[in-house]
mmCIF file of C-alpha atoms and ligand atoms in Angstrom:
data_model
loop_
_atom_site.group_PDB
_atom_site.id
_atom_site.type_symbol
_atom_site.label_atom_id
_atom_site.label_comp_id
_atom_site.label_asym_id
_atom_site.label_seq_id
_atom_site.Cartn_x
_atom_site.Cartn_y
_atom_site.Cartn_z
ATOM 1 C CA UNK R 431 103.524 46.214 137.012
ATOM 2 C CA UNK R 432 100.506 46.788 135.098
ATOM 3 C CA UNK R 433 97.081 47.498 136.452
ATOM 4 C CA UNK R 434 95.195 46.156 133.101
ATOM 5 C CA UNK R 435 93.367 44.296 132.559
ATOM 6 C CA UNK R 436 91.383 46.310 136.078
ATOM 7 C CA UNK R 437 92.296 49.314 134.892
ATOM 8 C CA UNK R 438 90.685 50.589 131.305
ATOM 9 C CA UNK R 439 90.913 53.761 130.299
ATOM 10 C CA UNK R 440 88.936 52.916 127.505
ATOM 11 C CA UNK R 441 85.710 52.521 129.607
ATOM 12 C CA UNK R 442 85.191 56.247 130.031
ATOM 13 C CA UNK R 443 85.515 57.079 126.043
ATOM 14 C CA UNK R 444 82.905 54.850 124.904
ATOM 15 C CA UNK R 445 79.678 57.242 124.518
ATOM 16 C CA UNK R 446 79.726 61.278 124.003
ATOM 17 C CA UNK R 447 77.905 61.198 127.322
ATOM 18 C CA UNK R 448 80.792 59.636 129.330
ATOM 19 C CA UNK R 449 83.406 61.446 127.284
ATOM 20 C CA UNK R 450 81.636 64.724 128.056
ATOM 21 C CA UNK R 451 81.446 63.862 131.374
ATOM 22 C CA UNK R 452 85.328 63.604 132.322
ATOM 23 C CA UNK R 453 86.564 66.090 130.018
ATOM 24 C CA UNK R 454 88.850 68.777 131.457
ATOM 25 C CA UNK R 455 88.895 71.809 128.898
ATOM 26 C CA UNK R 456 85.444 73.306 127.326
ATOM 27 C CA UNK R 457 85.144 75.417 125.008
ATOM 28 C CA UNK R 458 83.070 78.719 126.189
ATOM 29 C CA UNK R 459 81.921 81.933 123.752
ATOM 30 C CA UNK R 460 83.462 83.824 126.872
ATOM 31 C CA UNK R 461 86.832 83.066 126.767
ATOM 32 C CA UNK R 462 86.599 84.516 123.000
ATOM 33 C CA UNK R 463 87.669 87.735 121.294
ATOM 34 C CA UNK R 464 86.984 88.296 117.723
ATOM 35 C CA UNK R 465 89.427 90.322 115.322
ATOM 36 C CA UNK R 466 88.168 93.043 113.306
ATOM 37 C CA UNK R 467 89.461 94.875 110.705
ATOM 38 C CA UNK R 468 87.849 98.462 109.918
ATOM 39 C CA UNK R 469 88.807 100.474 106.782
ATOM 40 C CA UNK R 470 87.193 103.025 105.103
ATOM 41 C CA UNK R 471 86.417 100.899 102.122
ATOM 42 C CA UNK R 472 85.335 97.893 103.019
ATOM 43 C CA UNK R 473 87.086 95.319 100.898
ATOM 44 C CA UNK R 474 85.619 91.461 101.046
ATOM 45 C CA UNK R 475 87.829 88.427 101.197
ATOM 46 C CA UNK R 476 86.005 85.364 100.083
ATOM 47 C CA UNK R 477 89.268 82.595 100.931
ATOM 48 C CA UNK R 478 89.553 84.166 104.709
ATOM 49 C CA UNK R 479 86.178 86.036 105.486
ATOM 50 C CA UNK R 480 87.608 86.681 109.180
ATOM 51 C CA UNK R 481 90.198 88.799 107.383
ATOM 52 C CA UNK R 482 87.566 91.121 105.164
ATOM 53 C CA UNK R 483 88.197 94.562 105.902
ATOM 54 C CA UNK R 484 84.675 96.370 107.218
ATOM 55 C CA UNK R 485 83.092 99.821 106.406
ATOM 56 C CA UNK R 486 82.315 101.874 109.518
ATOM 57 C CA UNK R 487 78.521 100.604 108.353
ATOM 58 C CA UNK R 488 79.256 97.520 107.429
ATOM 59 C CA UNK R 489 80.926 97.045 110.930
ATOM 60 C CA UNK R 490 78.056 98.425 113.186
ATOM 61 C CA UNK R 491 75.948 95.873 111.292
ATOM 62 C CA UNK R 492 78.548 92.926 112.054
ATOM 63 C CA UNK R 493 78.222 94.038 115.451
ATOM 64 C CA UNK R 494 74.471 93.685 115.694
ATOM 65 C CA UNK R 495 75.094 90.047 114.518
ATOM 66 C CA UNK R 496 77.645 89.253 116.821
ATOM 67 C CA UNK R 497 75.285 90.229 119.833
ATOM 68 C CA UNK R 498 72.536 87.921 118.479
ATOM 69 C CA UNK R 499 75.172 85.359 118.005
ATOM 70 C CA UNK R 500 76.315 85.591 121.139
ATOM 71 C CA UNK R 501 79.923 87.304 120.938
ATOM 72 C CA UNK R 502 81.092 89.083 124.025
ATOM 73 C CA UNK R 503 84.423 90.875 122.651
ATOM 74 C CA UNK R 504 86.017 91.862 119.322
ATOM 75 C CA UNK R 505 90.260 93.641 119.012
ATOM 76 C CA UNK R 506 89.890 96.187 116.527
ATOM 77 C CA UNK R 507 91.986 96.822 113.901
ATOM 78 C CA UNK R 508 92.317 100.040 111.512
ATOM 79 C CA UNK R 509 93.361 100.418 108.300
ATOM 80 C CA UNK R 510 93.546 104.353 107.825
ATOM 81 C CA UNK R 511 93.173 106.032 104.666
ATOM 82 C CA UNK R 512 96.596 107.373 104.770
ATOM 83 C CA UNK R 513 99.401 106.503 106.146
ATOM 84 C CA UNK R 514 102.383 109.029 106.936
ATOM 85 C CA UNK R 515 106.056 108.494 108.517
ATOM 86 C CA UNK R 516 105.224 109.802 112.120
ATOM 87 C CA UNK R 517 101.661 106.910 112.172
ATOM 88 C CA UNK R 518 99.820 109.989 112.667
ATOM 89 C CA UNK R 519 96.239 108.313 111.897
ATOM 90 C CA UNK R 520 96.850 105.980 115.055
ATOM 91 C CA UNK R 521 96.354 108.311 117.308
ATOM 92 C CA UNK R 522 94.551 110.919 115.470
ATOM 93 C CA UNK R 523 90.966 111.583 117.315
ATOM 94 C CA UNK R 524 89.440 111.360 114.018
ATOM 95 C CA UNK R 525 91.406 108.207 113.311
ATOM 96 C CA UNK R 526 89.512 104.827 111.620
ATOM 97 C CA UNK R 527 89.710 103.155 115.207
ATOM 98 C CA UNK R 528 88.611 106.205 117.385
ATOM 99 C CA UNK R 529 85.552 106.913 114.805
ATOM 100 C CA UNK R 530 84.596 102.512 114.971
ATOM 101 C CA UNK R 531 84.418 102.272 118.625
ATOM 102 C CA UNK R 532 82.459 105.576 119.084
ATOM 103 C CA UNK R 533 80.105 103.519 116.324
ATOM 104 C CA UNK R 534 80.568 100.744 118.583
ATOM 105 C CA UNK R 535 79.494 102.220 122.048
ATOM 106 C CA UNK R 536 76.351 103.859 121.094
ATOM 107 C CA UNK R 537 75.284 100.998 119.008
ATOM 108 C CA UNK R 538 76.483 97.803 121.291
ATOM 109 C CA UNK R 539 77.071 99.158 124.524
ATOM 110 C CA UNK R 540 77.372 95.484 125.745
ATOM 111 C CA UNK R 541 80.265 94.271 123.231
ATOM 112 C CA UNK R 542 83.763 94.534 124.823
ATOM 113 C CA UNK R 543 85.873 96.972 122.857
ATOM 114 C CA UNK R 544 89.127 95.738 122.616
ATOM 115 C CA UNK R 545 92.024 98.098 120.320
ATOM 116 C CA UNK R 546 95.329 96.804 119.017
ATOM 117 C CA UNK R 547 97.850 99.795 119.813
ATOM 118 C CA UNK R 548 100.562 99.648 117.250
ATOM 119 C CA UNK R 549 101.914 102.240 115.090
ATOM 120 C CA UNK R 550 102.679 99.819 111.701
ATOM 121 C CA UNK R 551 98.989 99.697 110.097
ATOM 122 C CA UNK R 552 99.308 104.121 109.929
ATOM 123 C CA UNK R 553 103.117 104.032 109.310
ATOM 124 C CA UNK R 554 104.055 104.171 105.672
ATOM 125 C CA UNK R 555 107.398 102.739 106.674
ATOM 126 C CA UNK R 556 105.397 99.458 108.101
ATOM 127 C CA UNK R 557 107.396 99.983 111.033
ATOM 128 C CA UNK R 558 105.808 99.197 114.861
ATOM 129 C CA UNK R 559 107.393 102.299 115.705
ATOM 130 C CA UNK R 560 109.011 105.508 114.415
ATOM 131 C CA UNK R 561 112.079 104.887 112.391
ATOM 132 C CA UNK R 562 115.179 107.210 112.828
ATOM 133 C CA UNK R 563 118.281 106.389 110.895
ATOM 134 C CA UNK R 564 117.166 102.910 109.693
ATOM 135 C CA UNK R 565 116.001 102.055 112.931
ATOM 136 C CA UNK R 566 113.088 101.692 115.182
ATOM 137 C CA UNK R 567 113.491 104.278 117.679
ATOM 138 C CA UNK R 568 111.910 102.938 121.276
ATOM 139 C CA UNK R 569 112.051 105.810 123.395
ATOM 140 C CA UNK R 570 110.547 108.038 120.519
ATOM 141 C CA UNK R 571 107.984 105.768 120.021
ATOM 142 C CA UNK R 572 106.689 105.471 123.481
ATOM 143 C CA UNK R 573 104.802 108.837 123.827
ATOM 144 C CA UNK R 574 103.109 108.197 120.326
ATOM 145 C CA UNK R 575 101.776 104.800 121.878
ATOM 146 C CA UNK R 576 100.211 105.755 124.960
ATOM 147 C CA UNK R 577 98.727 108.987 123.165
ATOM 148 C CA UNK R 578 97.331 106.348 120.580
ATOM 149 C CA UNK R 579 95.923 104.239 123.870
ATOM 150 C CA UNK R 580 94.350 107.705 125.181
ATOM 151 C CA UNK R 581 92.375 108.737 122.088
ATOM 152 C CA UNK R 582 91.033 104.440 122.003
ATOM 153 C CA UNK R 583 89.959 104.922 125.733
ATOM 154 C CA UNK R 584 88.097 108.509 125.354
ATOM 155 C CA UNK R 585 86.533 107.206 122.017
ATOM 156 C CA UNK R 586 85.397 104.392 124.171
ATOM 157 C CA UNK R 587 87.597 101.525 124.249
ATOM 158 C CA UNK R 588 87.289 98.942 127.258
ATOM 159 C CA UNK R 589 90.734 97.760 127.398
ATOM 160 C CA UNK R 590 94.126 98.580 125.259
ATOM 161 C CA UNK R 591 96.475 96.116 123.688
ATOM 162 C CA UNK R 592 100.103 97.303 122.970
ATOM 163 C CA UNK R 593 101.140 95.067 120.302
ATOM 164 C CA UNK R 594 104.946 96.902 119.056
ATOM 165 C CA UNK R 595 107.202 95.512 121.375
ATOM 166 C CA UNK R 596 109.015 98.612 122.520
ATOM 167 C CA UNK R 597 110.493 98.360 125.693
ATOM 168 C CA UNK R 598 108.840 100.295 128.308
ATOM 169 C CA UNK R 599 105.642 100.977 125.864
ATOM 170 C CA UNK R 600 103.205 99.291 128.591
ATOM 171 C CA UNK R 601 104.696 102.081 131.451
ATOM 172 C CA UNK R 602 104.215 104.199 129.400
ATOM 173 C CA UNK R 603 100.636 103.650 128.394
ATOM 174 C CA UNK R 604 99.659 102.944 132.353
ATOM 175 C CA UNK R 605 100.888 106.358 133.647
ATOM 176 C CA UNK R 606 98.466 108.050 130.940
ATOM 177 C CA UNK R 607 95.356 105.508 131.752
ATOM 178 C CA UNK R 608 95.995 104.492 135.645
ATOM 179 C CA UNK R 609 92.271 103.194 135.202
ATOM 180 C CA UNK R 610 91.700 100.815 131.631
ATOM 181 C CA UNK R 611 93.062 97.512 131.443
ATOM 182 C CA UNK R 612 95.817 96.867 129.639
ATOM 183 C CA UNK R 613 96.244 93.539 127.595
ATOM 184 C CA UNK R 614 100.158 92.863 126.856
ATOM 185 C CA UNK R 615 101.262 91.519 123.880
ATOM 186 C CA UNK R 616 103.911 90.331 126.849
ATOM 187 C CA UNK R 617 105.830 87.510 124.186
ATOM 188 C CA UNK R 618 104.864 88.068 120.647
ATOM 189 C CA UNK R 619 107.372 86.623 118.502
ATOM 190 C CA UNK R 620 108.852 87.562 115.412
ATOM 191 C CA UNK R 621 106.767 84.950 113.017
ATOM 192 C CA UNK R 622 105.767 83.638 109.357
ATOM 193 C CA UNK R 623 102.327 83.527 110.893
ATOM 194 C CA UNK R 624 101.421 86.969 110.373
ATOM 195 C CA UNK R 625 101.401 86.889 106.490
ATOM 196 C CA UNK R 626 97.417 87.310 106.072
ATOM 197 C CA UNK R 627 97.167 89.672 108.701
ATOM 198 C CA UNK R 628 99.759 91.686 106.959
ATOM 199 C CA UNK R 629 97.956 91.895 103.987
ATOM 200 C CA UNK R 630 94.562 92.323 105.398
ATOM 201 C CA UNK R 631 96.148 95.844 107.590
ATOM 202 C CA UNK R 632 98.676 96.390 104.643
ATOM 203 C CA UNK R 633 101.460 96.818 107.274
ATOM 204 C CA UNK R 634 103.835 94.827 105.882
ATOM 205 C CA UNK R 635 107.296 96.677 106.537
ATOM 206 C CA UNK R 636 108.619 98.129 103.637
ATOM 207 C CA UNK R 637 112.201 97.252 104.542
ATOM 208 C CA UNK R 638 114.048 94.723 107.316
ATOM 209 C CA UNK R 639 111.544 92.799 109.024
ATOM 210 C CA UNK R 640 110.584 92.588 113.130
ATOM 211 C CA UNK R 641 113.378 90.855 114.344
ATOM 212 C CA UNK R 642 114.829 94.215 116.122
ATOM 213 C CA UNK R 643 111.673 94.301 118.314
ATOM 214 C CA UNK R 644 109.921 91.011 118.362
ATOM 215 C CA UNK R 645 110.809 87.928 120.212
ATOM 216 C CA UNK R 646 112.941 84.920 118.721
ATOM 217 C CA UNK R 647 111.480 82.148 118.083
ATOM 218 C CA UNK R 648 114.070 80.064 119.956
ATOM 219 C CA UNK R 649 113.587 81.774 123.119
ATOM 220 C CA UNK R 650 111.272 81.080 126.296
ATOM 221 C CA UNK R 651 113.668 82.211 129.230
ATOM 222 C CA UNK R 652 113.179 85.913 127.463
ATOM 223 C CA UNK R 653 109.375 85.277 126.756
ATOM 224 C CA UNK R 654 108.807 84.763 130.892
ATOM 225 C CA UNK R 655 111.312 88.014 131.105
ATOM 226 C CA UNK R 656 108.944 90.044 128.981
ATOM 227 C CA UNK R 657 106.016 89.223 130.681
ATOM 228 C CA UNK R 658 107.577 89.843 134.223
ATOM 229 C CA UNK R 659 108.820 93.277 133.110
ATOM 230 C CA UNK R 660 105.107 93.703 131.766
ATOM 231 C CA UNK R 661 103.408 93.101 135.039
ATOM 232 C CA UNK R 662 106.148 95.238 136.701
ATOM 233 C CA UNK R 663 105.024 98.122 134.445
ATOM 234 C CA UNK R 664 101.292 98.016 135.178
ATOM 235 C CA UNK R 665 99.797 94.920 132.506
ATOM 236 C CA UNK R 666 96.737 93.466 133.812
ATOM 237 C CA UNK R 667 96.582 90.398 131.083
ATOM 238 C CA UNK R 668 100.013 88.672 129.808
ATOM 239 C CA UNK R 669 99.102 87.636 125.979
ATOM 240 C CA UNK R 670 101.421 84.870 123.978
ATOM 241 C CA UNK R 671 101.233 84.821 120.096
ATOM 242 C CA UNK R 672 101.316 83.049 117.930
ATOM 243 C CA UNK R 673 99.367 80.215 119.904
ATOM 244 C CA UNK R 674 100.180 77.135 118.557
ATOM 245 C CA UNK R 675 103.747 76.985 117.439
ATOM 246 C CA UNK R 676 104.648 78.357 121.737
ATOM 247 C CA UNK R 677 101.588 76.029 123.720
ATOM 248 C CA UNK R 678 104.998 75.516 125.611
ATOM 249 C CA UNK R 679 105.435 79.038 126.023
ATOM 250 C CA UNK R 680 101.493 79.519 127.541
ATOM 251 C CA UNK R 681 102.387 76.623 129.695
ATOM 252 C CA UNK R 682 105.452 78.038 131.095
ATOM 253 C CA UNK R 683 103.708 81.349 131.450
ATOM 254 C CA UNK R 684 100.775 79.907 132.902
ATOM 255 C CA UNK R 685 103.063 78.087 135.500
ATOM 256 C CA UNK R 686 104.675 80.621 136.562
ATOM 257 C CA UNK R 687 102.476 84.345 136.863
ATOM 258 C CA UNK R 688 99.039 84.214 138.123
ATOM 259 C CA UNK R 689 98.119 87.211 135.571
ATOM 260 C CA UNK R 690 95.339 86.282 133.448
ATOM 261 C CA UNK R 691 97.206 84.884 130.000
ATOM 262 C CA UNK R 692 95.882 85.735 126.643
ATOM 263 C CA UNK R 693 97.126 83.556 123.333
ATOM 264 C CA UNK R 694 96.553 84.956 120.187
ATOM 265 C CA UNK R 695 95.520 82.063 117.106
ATOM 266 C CA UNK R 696 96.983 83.869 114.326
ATOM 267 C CA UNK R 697 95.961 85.017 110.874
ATOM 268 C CA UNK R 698 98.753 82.333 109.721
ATOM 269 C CA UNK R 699 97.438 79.146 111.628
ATOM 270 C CA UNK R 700 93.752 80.640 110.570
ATOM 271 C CA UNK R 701 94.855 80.539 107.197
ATOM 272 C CA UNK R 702 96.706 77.270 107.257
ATOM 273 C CA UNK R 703 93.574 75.272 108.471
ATOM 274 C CA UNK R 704 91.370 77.539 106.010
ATOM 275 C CA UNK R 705 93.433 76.118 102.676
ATOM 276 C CA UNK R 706 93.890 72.602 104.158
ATOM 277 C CA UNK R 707 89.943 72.299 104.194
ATOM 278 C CA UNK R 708 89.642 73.848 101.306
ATOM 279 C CA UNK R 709 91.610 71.521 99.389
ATOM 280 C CA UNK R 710 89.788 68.776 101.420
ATOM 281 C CA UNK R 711 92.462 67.531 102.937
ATOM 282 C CA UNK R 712 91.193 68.528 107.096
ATOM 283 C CA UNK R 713 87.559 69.188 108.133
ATOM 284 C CA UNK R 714 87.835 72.689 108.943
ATOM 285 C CA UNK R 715 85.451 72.850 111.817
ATOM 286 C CA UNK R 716 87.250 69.758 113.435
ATOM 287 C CA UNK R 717 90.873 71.133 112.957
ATOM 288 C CA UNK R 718 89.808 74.678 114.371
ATOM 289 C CA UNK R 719 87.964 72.738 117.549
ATOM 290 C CA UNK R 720 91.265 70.966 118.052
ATOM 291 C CA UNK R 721 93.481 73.742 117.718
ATOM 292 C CA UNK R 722 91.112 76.123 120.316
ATOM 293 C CA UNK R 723 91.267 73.195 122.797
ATOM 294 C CA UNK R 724 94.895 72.874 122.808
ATOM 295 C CA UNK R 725 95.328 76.328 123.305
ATOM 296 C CA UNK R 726 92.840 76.809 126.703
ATOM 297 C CA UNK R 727 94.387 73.186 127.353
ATOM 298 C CA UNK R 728 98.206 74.658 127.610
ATOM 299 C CA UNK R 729 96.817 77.693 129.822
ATOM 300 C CA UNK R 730 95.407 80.148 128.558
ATOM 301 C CA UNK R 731 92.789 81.789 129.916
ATOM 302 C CA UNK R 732 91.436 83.325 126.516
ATOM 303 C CA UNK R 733 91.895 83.654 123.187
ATOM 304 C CA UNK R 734 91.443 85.975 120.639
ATOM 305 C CA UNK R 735 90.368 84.139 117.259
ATOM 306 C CA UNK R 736 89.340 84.604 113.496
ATOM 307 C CA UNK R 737 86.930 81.449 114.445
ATOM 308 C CA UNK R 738 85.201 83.387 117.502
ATOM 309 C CA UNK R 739 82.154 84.093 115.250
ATOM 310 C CA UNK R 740 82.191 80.548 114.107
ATOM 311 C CA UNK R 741 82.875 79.005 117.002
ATOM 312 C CA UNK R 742 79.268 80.932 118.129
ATOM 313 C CA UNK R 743 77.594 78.771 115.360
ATOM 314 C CA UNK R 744 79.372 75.231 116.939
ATOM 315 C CA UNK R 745 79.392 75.302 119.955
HETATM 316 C C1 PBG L 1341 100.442 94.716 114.935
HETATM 317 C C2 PBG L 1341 99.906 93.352 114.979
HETATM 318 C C3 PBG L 1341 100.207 92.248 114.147
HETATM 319 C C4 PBG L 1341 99.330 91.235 114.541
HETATM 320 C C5 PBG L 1341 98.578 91.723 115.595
HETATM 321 N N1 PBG L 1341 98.956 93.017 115.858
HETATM 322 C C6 PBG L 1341 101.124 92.124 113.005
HETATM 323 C C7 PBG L 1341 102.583 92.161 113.194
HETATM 324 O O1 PBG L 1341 103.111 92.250 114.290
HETATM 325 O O2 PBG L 1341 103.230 92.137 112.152
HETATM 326 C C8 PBG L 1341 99.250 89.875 113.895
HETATM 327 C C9 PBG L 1341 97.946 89.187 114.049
HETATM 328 C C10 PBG L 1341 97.711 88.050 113.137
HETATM 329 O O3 PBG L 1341 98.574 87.608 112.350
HETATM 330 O O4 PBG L 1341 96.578 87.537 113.175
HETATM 331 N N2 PBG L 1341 101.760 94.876 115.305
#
């Protein structure tokens, strides 16, 4: 039996006010982590600015702005200046990273450090990991990944991000650092969405692809697996990514660990919204607003975002 014409759901949508009022997800600068990508030639893009790669100088400047803006965190990225079989710049105390966040502390001692620790932007292989007879070797890669997370914490990193997918790599990283967060990459998925990224960090593998290490796309069950077997090995945040194309996933995640969760928009559904607007077929700032909402809406708790710096400006 229907309640209409008493009840109207209509009545509560009628002014911004009374929309404002009821609504159930906001948008906070907070809950926001920017990406950054540091090389040691800084190299503009003018289609995806989020996906410019930044001088050490250039980057200590961007950080300056993203205090006054407002920005509480930025994931760092390196591109290093070479790039060997063994990854060695990733964990190199000298590396591109290590050298940013020292930058980093002294100049904004109040910006969250965040570092990405993955071997494929210092492999010339493109691989996540070492590669031994055509294949990613796990176990080799392990010690390589938690020596990378050591040299990001003493350079002065607030919190670590294993982003390979090798079994056992978060263990591994919290026996070295019993004391620094760790943010999983619990269920990243093997995805299309990583194309500008790629080419921003130039780690696109040079032969296969990720399927051997990241998650299907077809898969949940082994998504809430991952992130169990995460929190088992020490993770303090589970992390989903890409966001939009698995809101289920963050849902199901959400629903069933009490971890803080993590979702990570993409370079992919950045880039997707960035050409749609700039053909003039979406409103850009709309379409990102959406897209942000849905994915705090679905459960997570953060999200790191080429918009964050944007989003600083809107909001
Ligand atoms: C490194 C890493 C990738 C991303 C974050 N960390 C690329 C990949 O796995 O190929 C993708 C981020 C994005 O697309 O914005 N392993």
């Amino acid at each position: 039996m229907s309640t209409f014409p008493v009840t109207r759901l209509r009545r509560l949508r009628r002014t911004e006010s009374l929309r404002s009022l009821v609504r159930e997800t906001r948008l906070s600068l907070d809950e926001f982590v920017l990406p950054l990508f540091v090389a040691p030639e800084p190299e503009p893009n003018a289609e995806l600015p989020a996906m410019s790669r930044l001088s050490l100088d250039d980057l200590v400047t961007e950080a300056d702005e993203l205090a006054a803006l407002g920005v509480r965190a930025v994931i760092l990225f390196g591109i290093p200046e070479e790039k060997d079989e063994e990854g060695s710049g990733a964990y190199d105390d000298d590396g591109i990273v290590q050298r940013a966040l020292r930058a980093l502390r002294e100049r904004a001692p109040r910006l969250l450090l965040l570092t990405d620790v993955c071997l494929c932007e210092y492999t010339s292989h493109g691989h996540c990991g070492l590669v031994r007879d055509g294949e990613v070797d796990n176990d080799e890669t392990l010690e390589l990944l938690a020596r990378t997370a050591v040299s990001h914490v003493e350079a002065g990193a607030d919190a670590v991000c294993p982003s390979d997918m090798m079994d056992g790599r978060v263990g591994a990283i919290r026996e070295a650092l019993p004391q620094t967060p760790i943010v999983a990459y619990s269920a990243k998925y093997a995805s299309a969405f990583y194309g500008p990224f790629r080419e921003a960090a130039g780690s696109a593998p040079a032969f296969g692809d990720r399927r051997g290490y990241q998650l299907d796309a077809a898969n949940v069950r082994e998504a809430l697996r991952e992130c169990e077997l995460d929190l088992a090995e020490g993770a303090d945040v589970l992390m989903v990514k890409p966001a939009l194309p698995n809101l289920d996933v963050i849902r199901a995640v959400r629903e069933r660990f009490d971890a803080p969760l993590a979702a990570y928009n993409v370079s992919g559904e950045y880039a997707m919204v960035k050409a749609a607007a700039a053909k003039g077929f979406l409103d850009e700032r709309q379409a990102a607003l959406e897209s942000l909402t849905a994915i705090r809406r679905a459960g997570a708790d953060f999200v790191l975002s080429y918009w964050t710096k944007d989003l600083a400006r809107w909001l």
